[in-house]
Amino acid sequence: MPDRPSALAPFRKATYRNLWLASNISNFGGLVQTVGAGWMMTELTHSPVMVAMVQASNTLPIMLFSLIAGALADSFDRRRIMLTAQIFMLAVSAVLAAAAFQGALTPWLLLAFTFLIGLGRALYNPSWQASVGDIVPRSDLPAAVALNSMGFNLMRSVGPAVGGLIVAAGGAAAAFAVNALSYLPLWLSLFLWRPALAERRLPREALGPAISAGLRYVSMSPVLLRVLFRGFLFGLSAVALLALLPIVAHELLDGGAFGYGVLLGCFGTGAIGGAVSSARLRDRFPNEAIVRGGFLGFAAALTGLAFSHELWISGLLLLPAGASWVLSLSLFNVSVQLSTPRWVVGRALALYQTCTFGGMAAGSFLWGQVAAGAGLAEALWAAAAVLVLGALVGLRLPLPNFGTEDLAPLGRFVEPQLGVDLRARSGPIAITVEYDIAPGDVDAFLAAMTERRRIRIRDGARQWVLLRDLERPAVWAESYHVATWAEYLRHHERRTVADAEVSDRLLALHRGAGKPRVRRMIERQTVPRRDELPLKPTDIA
């Protein structure tokens, strides 16, 4: 029996090790910047809404632009995208620090700067998360994602406290300057990294079609839809703890900033413990059991927190909450990566991020309103109830284990020899595939075709229909369209090894001589003068 991969196995890769360390320096700077921005806003205005908008301006770009960034991550060199994002955030942070030193900031100008930094983060995240699967082997990917979560939570345990000291000693401008400097190690690590780039045979997809392809792929992938829905539920309910924790420290525990910092530290410590233990837990329990335990563990922590009036008890309750947070979110992230082929992984991760952050944004508003209207304890109980509901959803929509499908490119398709001079943009293209099916095999054929339809549409087919010959009932044909010849070739490049099982079933049911007959035709309402002209006989030969 092979040894279980170590939780620290990704550190054996020097590239991952360097990027992980540099990323956490950058995360530390970002947390220091958040403290400085929040404090600066309290000096510029006494409006609670404007103070709350500082956090919103950081997360809003992630919700709005993640899908675009995911499409870019799948279409362009991810390393260049990350370098561009780092340079952009460094420049914005440097200008922000200079404006703060000069006393030129206004509330809305501060929000604009934090929004731009969030925009850079939205551009960076999908490329970084998708690149993890390129840096470490597939077997080490769960451990790598858990280490990323552990590193961020380690920085969250110390970053706000150090940020407070920096602000106290040098003001918010010093915090902004520290954040600007924190981008340099990550930029240098990315600059020195030289990943191997996959050969691209087809023209790059335009942004709009690339986004549509990502949405279509996820919408036709039942496993991904489960992960996104469960991630939304977890973000919607679990964010109640982080959103209401300052009020918990103030009202239930009669504490101040120190007590709030202790609670955040306990949550971060629990998160680190969850990341370290994740490999051992995955070895002993199925993914659904771990995620369900994360939902229920977080619900228990919220329920206990509503009753606790002692700092040490609340701190102990936040340990399993932090562990549940990391175990659940890291499993969701890894499930998306291992359930998605590499050509679309950036867009799938971006959609997951949009759903999770969208749930957190909605939950922050929802539980704040419940706490204001019904009370703090009631808001915590209500959030715990939604978490229990999320665990029960797993009975109907369980999270699958890793490695259940081989999503490597199938590579069976051979581009046909054409008798017409096509260009990449020529189209629309109509395709029919004819099968000869015995009467006793019709039910099995229709069942296989149901799965074939999902795969075809997922990979870009349009107007898919199944036809039956009225004069020869044994003859069936699937028919679909693609926009251009390039899209037809791209459609076949997207087929995976896992998809071959359906193709093999259909081939086994086919009773005709040879393989099913494939017809590829270009649609035309008028005869063109120059495009798609028949080749000369010498060209065909």
C-alpha positions as a printed Julia matrix, in Angstrom:
541×3 Matrix{Float64}:
   0.0    0.0     0.0
   1.54   3.37   -0.97
   2.48   5.75    1.79
   0.09   8.58    2.52
   1.43  11.88    1.12
   2.89  14.07    3.85
   1.1   17.3     4.78
   4.42  19.07    4.09
   5.2   17.23    0.83
   4.63  20.32   -1.39
   7.57  22.04    0.33
   9.87  19.58   -1.42
   9.27  21.62   -4.57
  11.54  24.66   -4.4
   9.2   26.71   -6.6
   6.22  26.08   -4.34
   8.3   26.68   -1.23
   9.57  30.04   -2.49
   6.18  31.21   -3.73
   4.48  30.07   -0.5
   6.91  32.04    1.66
   6.72  35.14   -0.56
   2.89  34.9    -0.71
   2.66  34.92    3.05
   4.89  37.99    3.27
   2.47  39.62    0.85
  -0.52  38.37    2.89
   1.05  39.88    6.0
   1.41  43.22    4.23
  -2.2   43.05    3.05
  -3.46  42.47    6.6
  -1.34  45.36    7.89
  -2.81  47.53    5.11
  -6.34  46.52    6.13
  -5.69  47.66    9.71
  -4.22  50.91    8.47
  -7.13  51.58    6.1
  -9.71  50.89    8.81
  -7.92  53.16   11.26
  -7.41  55.9     8.68
 -11.12  55.87    7.84
 -12.03  56.35   11.52
  -9.81  59.45   11.51
 -11.33  60.79    8.3
 -14.99  60.21    9.2
 -17.19  59.04   12.07
 -19.67  57.31    9.74
 -20.0   53.58   10.58
 -21.12  52.96    6.99
 -17.92  54.41    5.56
 -15.83  52.38    8.02
 -17.65  49.21    6.97
 -17.14  50.14    3.31
 -13.38  49.68    3.71
 -13.82  45.91    3.97
 -16.47  45.92    1.25
 -14.17  47.79   -1.15
 -11.58  45.02   -0.72
 -13.95  42.12   -1.4
 -16.28  43.68   -3.99
 -13.75  43.47   -6.86
 -13.27  39.76   -6.16
 -17.0   39.21   -6.56
 -17.27  41.38   -9.67
 -14.17  40.47  -11.64
 -13.13  36.95  -10.6
 -14.75  35.28  -13.62
 -13.0   37.65  -16.03
  -9.72  36.98  -14.23
 -10.38  33.24  -14.42
 -10.92  33.45  -18.18
  -7.64  35.36  -18.52
  -5.88  32.75  -16.36
  -6.99  29.98  -18.73
  -6.14  31.89  -21.92
  -2.86  33.66  -21.14
   0.43  32.97  -19.37
  -0.55  32.81  -15.69
   2.88  33.88  -14.53
   2.66  37.1   -16.57
  -0.81  37.79  -15.2
   0.45  37.38  -11.63
   3.46  39.61  -12.3
   1.17  42.27  -13.79
  -1.17  42.08  -10.8
   1.72  42.4    -8.34
   3.18  45.43  -10.13
  -0.27  47.04  -10.24
  -0.89  46.5    -6.51
   2.61  47.69   -5.62
   2.09  50.91   -7.6
  -1.35  51.57   -6.07
  -0.05  50.88   -2.55
   2.95  53.17   -3.07
   0.71  56.03   -4.27
  -1.65  55.38   -1.35
   1.25  55.58    1.11
   2.51  58.81   -0.48
  -0.97  60.36   -0.36
  -1.32  59.38    3.31
   2.07  60.86    4.19
   1.02  64.08    2.44
  -2.35  64.18    4.25
  -4.18  64.22    0.91
  -6.59  61.34    1.54
 -10.36  61.76    1.72
 -12.83  58.99    2.66
 -13.83  58.34   -0.94
 -10.25  58.51   -2.19
  -9.24  55.93    0.43
 -12.07  53.67   -0.72
 -10.92  54.09   -4.32
  -7.4   53.0    -3.43
  -8.6   49.96   -1.47
 -10.91  49.05   -4.36
  -7.98  49.14   -6.78
  -5.9   46.93   -4.49
  -8.84  44.52   -4.33
  -9.0   44.63   -8.13
  -5.37  43.55   -8.31
  -6.08  40.74   -5.88
  -9.07  39.64   -7.99
  -6.78  39.46  -11.04
  -4.07  37.57   -9.14
  -6.05  34.93   -7.23
  -7.4   32.67  -10.04
  -4.0   32.51  -11.74
  -2.24  31.69   -8.47
  -4.73  29.04   -7.39
  -4.75  27.43  -10.84
  -0.93  27.49  -10.91
  -0.67  25.41   -7.75
  -1.81  22.4    -9.79
   0.98  23.12  -12.28
   3.68  23.38   -9.59
   3.0   20.32   -7.43
   1.98  16.77   -8.44
  -1.71  15.91   -8.39
  -1.21  13.75   -5.29
   0.21  16.74   -3.37
  -2.47  19.24   -4.45
  -4.74  18.8    -1.38
  -1.76  19.34    0.93
  -0.65  22.4    -1.07
  -4.09  24.03   -0.83
  -4.21  23.28    2.91
  -0.74  24.83    3.35
  -1.91  27.94    1.51
  -4.84  28.22    3.92
  -2.58  27.57    6.88
  -0.15  30.28    5.77
  -2.89  32.87    5.35
  -4.38  32.07    8.74
  -0.94  32.14   10.32
  -0.54  35.66    8.98
  -4.06  36.53   10.12
  -3.06  35.48   13.64
  -0.19  37.97   13.78
  -0.84  40.48   10.99
  -3.6   42.57   12.61
  -1.72  42.8    15.92
   1.52  43.87   14.23
  -0.49  46.2    12.02
  -1.91  47.84   15.11
   1.61  48.39   16.47
   2.77  49.85   13.14
  -0.2   52.22   13.02
   0.36  53.25   16.63
   4.05  53.95   15.98
   4.0   55.49   12.51
   0.39  56.07   11.55
  -1.66  54.55    8.76
   0.78  55.81    6.15
   3.47  53.54    7.59
   1.11  50.57    7.3
   0.49  51.41    3.64
   4.26  51.63    3.03
   4.81  48.22    4.64
   2.18  46.74    2.35
   3.86  48.25   -0.72
   7.2   46.7     0.27
   5.58  43.32    0.96
   4.87  42.82   -2.77
   8.56  42.85   -3.7
   9.52  39.29   -2.52
   6.54  37.76   -4.34
   7.24  39.74   -7.49
  10.88  38.56   -7.41
   9.85  34.92   -6.86
   7.44  35.08   -9.79
  10.06  36.78  -11.97
  12.57  33.98  -11.3
  10.02  31.2   -11.89
  10.16  29.69  -15.39
   7.2   27.33  -15.81
   6.88  25.11  -18.86
   4.13  26.47  -21.13
   1.77  24.11  -22.93
   1.84  24.26  -26.71
  -1.19  26.07  -28.15
  -2.41  24.77  -31.55
  -5.61  26.75  -31.83
  -6.27  30.5   -31.73
  -6.83  31.95  -28.27
 -10.48  32.26  -27.27
 -11.91  35.77  -27.11
 -12.83  36.95  -23.62
 -16.6   36.75  -24.07
 -16.67  33.19  -25.47
 -14.1   32.12  -22.87
 -16.35  33.33  -20.05
 -19.35  31.63  -21.66
 -17.37  28.4   -21.98
 -16.49  28.51  -18.28
 -20.09  29.13  -17.23
 -21.31  26.37  -19.54
 -18.75  23.87  -18.3
 -19.6   24.44  -14.65
 -23.36  24.45  -15.27
 -23.08  21.04  -17.0
 -20.82  19.5   -14.31
 -22.89  18.07  -11.42
 -19.88  17.69   -9.1
 -18.87  21.34   -9.52
 -22.42  22.54   -8.97
 -22.5   20.63   -5.67
 -19.22  22.16   -4.54
 -20.29  25.69   -5.48
 -23.63  25.32   -3.7
 -22.06  23.89   -0.55
 -19.38  26.59   -0.64
 -22.06  29.28   -0.89
 -23.96  27.82    2.07
 -20.81  27.6     4.18
 -19.73  31.14    3.33
 -23.24  32.51    3.95
 -23.51  31.0     7.43
 -19.94  30.69    8.75
 -19.11  34.32    8.0
 -21.43  35.24   10.88
 -18.56  34.51   13.26
 -16.08  36.86   11.6
 -18.71  39.52   10.92
 -20.05  39.56   14.49
 -16.86  38.75   16.41
 -16.08  42.4    17.3
 -19.58  42.7    18.8
 -19.13  39.38   20.62
 -15.92  40.67   22.19
 -17.56  43.96   23.18
 -21.04  42.92   24.3
 -20.85  39.3    25.46
 -17.34  39.37   26.89
 -17.13  43.03   27.96
 -13.73  43.16   26.3
 -11.89  45.59   24.1
  -9.43  45.45   21.28
  -7.16  43.06   23.22
  -9.96  40.55   23.72
 -10.9   40.81   20.06
  -7.28  40.18   19.09
  -7.14  37.12   21.38
 -10.26  35.69   19.75
  -8.84  36.24   16.26
  -5.62  34.56   17.37
  -7.54  31.54   18.66
  -9.44  31.28   15.38
  -6.18  31.47   13.44
  -4.54  28.86   15.69
  -7.44  26.48   15.09
  -7.14  27.1    11.35
  -3.47  26.17   11.44
  -4.32  22.98   13.33
  -6.96  22.13   10.74
  -4.49  22.58    7.9
  -1.84  20.42    9.59
  -4.32  17.61   10.35
  -6.11  17.72    6.99
  -3.94  15.05    5.31
  -4.44  12.6     8.19
  -8.2   13.23    8.22
  -8.48  12.74    4.45
  -6.64   9.44    4.84
  -9.14   8.17    7.42
 -12.46   9.72    6.35
 -14.27  10.41    3.06
 -14.46  14.03    1.92
 -18.16  14.34    2.67
 -17.64  13.22    6.28
 -14.95  15.88    6.75
 -17.05  18.65    5.18
 -20.13  17.61    7.15
 -18.03  17.65   10.3
 -16.84  21.15    9.33
 -20.42  22.4     9.04
 -21.48  20.82   12.34
 -18.28  21.8    14.17
 -18.71  25.42   13.16
 -22.39  25.31   14.14
 -21.48  23.98   17.59
 -18.89  26.76   18.02
 -21.42  29.46   17.1
 -24.01  28.0    19.48
 -21.52  27.87   22.35
 -20.27  31.37   21.58
 -23.8   32.74   22.0
 -23.9   31.38   25.59
 -20.33  32.16   26.64
 -19.43  35.18   28.75
 -15.85  34.18   29.48
 -12.94  35.04   27.2
 -11.14  31.75   27.73
 -14.25  29.68   26.95
 -14.93  31.67   23.79
 -11.31  31.3    22.79
 -11.51  27.52   23.16
 -14.68  27.45   21.06
 -12.93  29.34   18.27
 -10.24  26.64   17.95
 -12.59  24.06   16.32
 -14.26  26.87   14.39
 -10.93  27.82   12.79
 -10.16  24.17   12.03
 -13.62  23.67   10.49
 -13.16  26.8     8.38
  -9.91  25.62    6.81
 -10.93  21.97    6.42
 -14.16  22.86    4.63
 -12.9   25.65    2.38
  -9.69  23.84    1.42
 -11.67  20.7     0.52
 -14.02  22.77   -1.62
 -11.05  24.38   -3.38
  -9.29  21.06   -4.01
 -12.54  19.44   -5.18
 -12.92  22.17   -7.8
  -9.35  21.72   -8.99
  -9.45  17.92   -9.16
 -12.91  17.88  -10.78
 -11.91  20.25  -13.58
  -9.59  19.75  -16.57
  -6.69  22.18  -16.83
  -8.15  24.13  -19.77
 -10.95  25.56  -17.63
  -9.63  25.3   -14.06
  -9.06  29.06  -13.69
 -12.67  29.84  -14.58
 -14.01  27.09  -12.31
 -11.95  28.4    -9.39
 -13.12  31.92  -10.14
 -16.77  30.81  -10.05
 -16.15  28.98   -6.78
 -14.54  32.1    -5.38
 -17.45  34.24   -6.59
 -20.0   31.92   -4.95
 -18.09  31.7    -1.66
 -17.31  35.41   -1.41
 -20.83  36.21   -2.56
 -22.16  34.05    0.26
 -19.88  35.8     2.73
 -20.9   39.24    1.53
 -24.59  38.35    1.72
 -24.11  36.67    5.1
 -22.28  39.66    6.58
 -25.24  41.88    5.72
 -27.85  39.29    6.73
 -26.45  38.42   10.14
 -25.74  42.06   10.89
 -29.4   42.84   10.25
 -30.54  39.88   12.38
 -28.25  40.95   15.23
 -29.55  44.53   15.04
 -33.18  43.45   14.95
 -33.39  40.29   17.08
 -30.16  40.26   19.08
 -26.6   38.99   18.86
 -27.24  35.54   20.35
 -30.21  35.01   18.03
 -28.08  35.87   15.01
 -25.44  33.32   16.06
 -28.1   30.65   16.61
 -29.7   31.37   13.24
 -26.35  31.08   11.48
 -25.71  27.8    13.31
 -29.08  26.51   12.06
 -28.11  27.28    8.45
 -24.83  25.4     9.01
 -26.76  22.36   10.23
 -28.9   22.65    7.09
 -25.7   22.71    5.02
 -24.59  19.47    6.7
 -27.96  17.85    5.95
 -27.71  18.89    2.3
 -24.71  16.58    2.14
 -27.01  13.6     2.65
 -28.57  14.37   -0.74
 -25.64  16.08   -2.48
 -22.49  14.49   -1.02
 -19.04  15.73   -1.91
 -17.2   13.02   -3.9
 -13.76  11.75   -3.04
 -10.74  12.9    -5.02
  -9.46  11.03   -8.04
 -12.77   9.52   -9.12
 -12.32  10.77  -12.71
  -9.3   11.01  -14.99
  -9.51  14.49  -16.52
  -6.37  14.28  -18.63
  -6.92  15.07  -22.34
  -8.22  12.01  -24.2
  -6.14  12.61  -27.31
  -8.04  10.19  -29.58
  -9.3   12.75  -32.08
  -7.46  13.01  -35.37
  -8.16  16.13  -37.41
  -9.85  14.96  -40.63
  -8.53  15.51  -44.14
 -10.86  18.07  -45.69
 -11.92  18.48  -49.29
 -12.87  22.12  -48.66
 -10.44  24.95  -47.94
 -11.6   25.97  -44.48
 -10.22  28.71  -42.26
 -10.24  28.68  -38.47
 -13.09  31.21  -38.42
 -15.19  29.36  -41.04
 -18.61  28.24  -39.86
 -21.14  27.44  -38.55
 -20.25  23.75  -38.63
 -22.94  21.05  -38.41
 -21.98  17.54  -37.27
 -23.99  14.31  -37.36
 -22.89  10.94  -36.0
 -24.95   7.93  -37.2
 -25.42   4.72  -35.18
 -27.05   1.39  -36.03
 -28.76   0.21  -32.84
 -30.51  -3.14  -32.29
 -34.08  -2.91  -30.84
 -33.05  -4.58  -27.61
 -30.25  -2.04  -27.05
 -32.35   1.12  -27.43
 -32.77   1.74  -23.68
 -29.04   1.38  -23.04
 -28.33   3.61  -26.05
 -30.67   6.35  -24.82
 -29.12   6.23  -21.35
 -25.64   6.64  -22.84
 -26.88   9.42  -25.1
 -28.2   11.34  -22.09
 -24.65  11.45  -20.74
 -23.24  12.17  -24.21
 -25.54  15.19  -24.55
 -24.26  16.63  -21.26
 -20.63  16.16  -22.33
 -21.21  17.63  -25.8
 -22.94  20.76  -24.49
 -20.44  21.12  -21.65
 -17.59  21.18  -24.18
 -19.18  23.73  -26.52
 -21.79  22.01  -28.72
 -24.96  23.91  -29.59
 -28.41  22.76  -30.71
 -27.75  19.14  -29.79
 -30.57  16.79  -30.85
 -31.0   13.03  -31.21
 -32.67  11.89  -34.44
 -34.24   8.57  -35.49
 -34.75   7.5   -39.08
 -38.46   6.97  -39.79
 -37.84   4.49  -42.62
 -34.94   2.65  -40.95
 -35.75   2.71  -37.19
 -32.42   1.1   -36.28
 -30.58   4.2   -37.54
 -30.05   6.94  -34.94
 -28.07  10.14  -35.36
 -26.86  12.75  -32.9
 -26.62  16.2   -34.43
 -25.03  19.36  -33.07
 -23.5   22.64  -34.2
 -20.4   24.67  -33.35
 -19.74  28.25  -34.35
 -16.5   27.79  -36.29
 -14.05  25.12  -37.43
 -11.65  26.24  -34.69
 -14.41  25.71  -32.12
 -15.01  22.22  -33.5
 -11.34  21.33  -33.03
 -11.38  22.95  -29.58
 -14.48  20.92  -28.72
 -12.54  17.69  -29.31
  -9.43  18.94  -27.5
 -11.57  19.31  -24.37
 -12.59  15.64  -24.21
 -11.06  13.83  -21.26
 -10.1   10.24  -20.49
 -13.18  10.03  -18.24
 -15.4   10.9   -21.22
 -14.1    7.88  -23.14
 -16.28   5.56  -21.05
 -19.43   6.96  -22.68
 -17.87   6.81  -26.15
 -16.86   3.19  -25.61
 -20.38   2.25  -24.48
 -21.88   3.81  -27.6
 -19.32   2.14  -29.82
 -20.11  -1.24  -28.26
 -23.84  -0.74  -28.97
 -23.27   0.2   -32.61
 -24.14  -2.78  -34.9
 -23.18  -1.28  -38.24
 -20.11  -2.13  -40.29
 -17.14  -0.16  -39.01
 -17.37   2.83  -36.71
 -20.38   5.19  -36.54
 -20.43   7.43  -39.59
 -19.48  11.07  -38.91
 -20.59  13.85  -41.28
 -19.07  17.31  -40.92
 -20.78  20.05  -42.93
 -20.56  23.8   -43.14
 -23.82  25.74  -43.16
 -24.42  28.11  -46.04
 -27.53  29.98  -47.2
 -25.69  31.42  -50.23
 -22.72  30.14  -52.19
 -19.54  32.06  -51.21
 -17.25  33.48  -53.89
 -13.86  33.03  -52.21
 -14.19  31.36  -48.82
 -14.41  27.57  -48.42
 -13.87  26.84  -52.12
 -13.42  23.17  -53.14
  -9.8   22.13  -53.32
  -8.22  21.13  -56.58
  -7.9   17.36  -57.15
  -4.12  17.69  -56.85
  -4.56  19.33  -53.42
  -6.81  16.51  -52.21
  -4.4   13.86  -53.41
